[in-house]
Amino acid sequence: MEQRLSQALASAGFADIQTAHFKVLRFPPPENERPIDLAQRAGMSKQAMNYLLLQLEELGYVQRGAMGGSTARLVSLTEKGWKVAEIQRATVHQIEREWEQQIGAQRFQTFYAVLKELTDS
């Protein structure tokens, strides 16, 4: 999955996205989220997440803004970041269609339901 996402992004002109950045650029994409929440969701330290956020901010994919008068920062995608999110989502849908064709609609729906159950808990 990550290899296909990287290929799709590179083909669309986003070759500067690294696999590690998928920890930030995942579904659902960050929209007014605290770095600590992104770190917890990704299963990594806040320091490691801030390192990725700094890279993505410098590349123009995310922006960090002040949170209502405090020093806390909220992370959101930029327009460029939303283009990446669209490509990622389209690529995932394409891969899902390929898997469904390969194993059949019924088996794919069962697989998807079990996967969703496991990731929701």
Coordinates of C-alpha atoms in Angstrom, one line a residue:
M1 CA 0.0 0.0 0.0
E2 CA 2.7 2.5 1.0
Q3 CA 4.7 1.7 -2.2
R4 CA 1.7 2.3 -4.4
L5 CA 0.9 5.6 -2.5
S6 CA 4.5 6.7 -2.9
Q7 CA 4.4 5.9 -6.7
A8 CA 1.1 7.7 -7.2
L9 CA 2.3 10.8 -5.3
A10 CA 5.6 10.9 -7.2
S11 CA 3.8 10.5 -10.5
A12 CA 1.6 13.5 -9.6
G13 CA 4.6 15.7 -8.8
F14 CA 4.8 15.1 -5.0
A15 CA 8.1 13.1 -5.0
D16 CA 9.3 14.9 -1.8
I17 CA 6.7 13.0 0.3
Q18 CA 8.5 10.2 2.2
T19 CA 6.9 7.1 3.7
A20 CA 7.4 8.4 7.2
H21 CA 5.2 11.4 6.3
F22 CA 2.3 9.0 6.0
K23 CA 2.1 9.0 9.8
V24 CA 0.8 12.6 9.4
L25 CA -0.8 12.4 6.0
R26 CA -3.2 9.6 6.8
F27 CA -7.0 9.2 6.8
P28 CA -8.6 11.2 8.2
P29 CA -6.1 14.0 7.4
P30 CA -5.2 16.5 10.2
E31 CA -7.6 19.4 10.4
N32 CA -7.1 21.7 13.4
E33 CA -5.5 18.9 15.5
R34 CA -2.9 19.2 18.2
P35 CA 0.5 17.6 17.5
I36 CA 0.2 15.4 20.6
D37 CA -3.1 14.0 19.3
L38 CA -1.5 13.2 15.9
A39 CA 1.4 11.6 17.7
Q40 CA -0.9 9.4 19.8
R41 CA -2.9 8.3 16.7
A42 CA 0.4 7.4 14.9
G43 CA 1.8 5.6 18.0
M44 CA 4.9 7.8 18.2
S45 CA 6.4 10.4 20.5
K46 CA 5.4 14.0 20.3
Q47 CA 9.1 14.9 19.4
A48 CA 9.1 12.5 16.5
M49 CA 5.8 13.9 15.3
N50 CA 7.0 17.5 15.6
Y51 CA 10.0 16.5 13.5
L52 CA 7.7 15.2 10.7
L53 CA 5.5 18.2 11.0
L54 CA 8.4 20.6 10.6
Q55 CA 9.5 18.8 7.4
L56 CA 5.9 18.9 6.0
E57 CA 5.5 22.5 7.0
E58 CA 8.7 23.5 5.2
L59 CA 7.6 21.5 2.2
G60 CA 4.2 23.4 2.2
Y61 CA 1.9 20.5 3.0
V62 CA 0.8 21.4 6.5
Q63 CA 0.5 24.6 8.5
R64 CA 0.5 25.1 12.3
G65 CA -1.6 27.9 13.7
A66 CA -2.1 29.3 17.2
M67 CA -5.0 27.9 19.2
G68 CA -7.2 30.7 20.5
G69 CA -4.8 32.9 22.3
S70 CA -2.7 30.1 23.8
T71 CA 0.8 28.9 22.8
A72 CA -0.7 25.6 21.7
R73 CA -0.5 25.0 17.9
L74 CA -3.1 23.3 15.7
V75 CA -2.1 21.4 12.6
S76 CA -4.1 21.5 9.3
L77 CA -3.4 20.7 5.7
T78 CA -2.6 23.4 3.2
E79 CA -4.1 23.4 -0.3
K80 CA -1.1 21.4 -1.4
G81 CA -1.7 19.0 1.4
W82 CA -5.3 18.5 0.4
K83 CA -4.2 17.6 -3.1
V84 CA -2.0 14.9 -1.6
A85 CA -4.9 13.6 0.5
E86 CA -7.1 13.4 -2.6
I87 CA -4.4 11.4 -4.5
Q88 CA -4.0 9.1 -1.5
R89 CA -7.7 8.5 -1.2
A90 CA -8.1 7.8 -4.9
T91 CA -5.1 5.4 -4.8
V92 CA -6.5 3.5 -1.9
H93 CA -9.9 3.2 -3.6
Q94 CA -8.1 1.9 -6.7
I95 CA -6.2 -0.7 -4.7
E96 CA -9.5 -1.8 -3.0
R97 CA -11.1 -2.2 -6.4
E98 CA -8.2 -4.3 -7.5
W99 CA -8.4 -6.5 -4.4
E100 CA -12.1 -6.9 -4.9
Q101 CA -11.6 -8.0 -8.5
Q102 CA -8.9 -10.4 -7.4
I103 CA -10.8 -12.2 -4.5
G104 CA -14.4 -11.4 -5.4
A105 CA -16.9 -8.9 -4.0
Q106 CA -18.2 -11.2 -1.2
R107 CA -14.8 -12.1 0.1
F108 CA -13.6 -8.5 -0.1
Q109 CA -16.6 -7.2 1.8
T110 CA -16.0 -9.8 4.5
F111 CA -12.3 -8.9 4.6
Y112 CA -13.1 -5.2 4.8
A113 CA -15.6 -5.7 7.6
V114 CA -13.2 -7.7 9.7
L115 CA -10.4 -5.2 9.1
K116 CA -12.7 -2.4 10.1
E117 CA -13.7 -4.3 13.2
L118 CA -10.1 -4.8 14.2
T119 CA -9.0 -1.2 13.6
D120 CA -12.0 0.3 15.4
S121 CA -11.2 -1.5 18.6

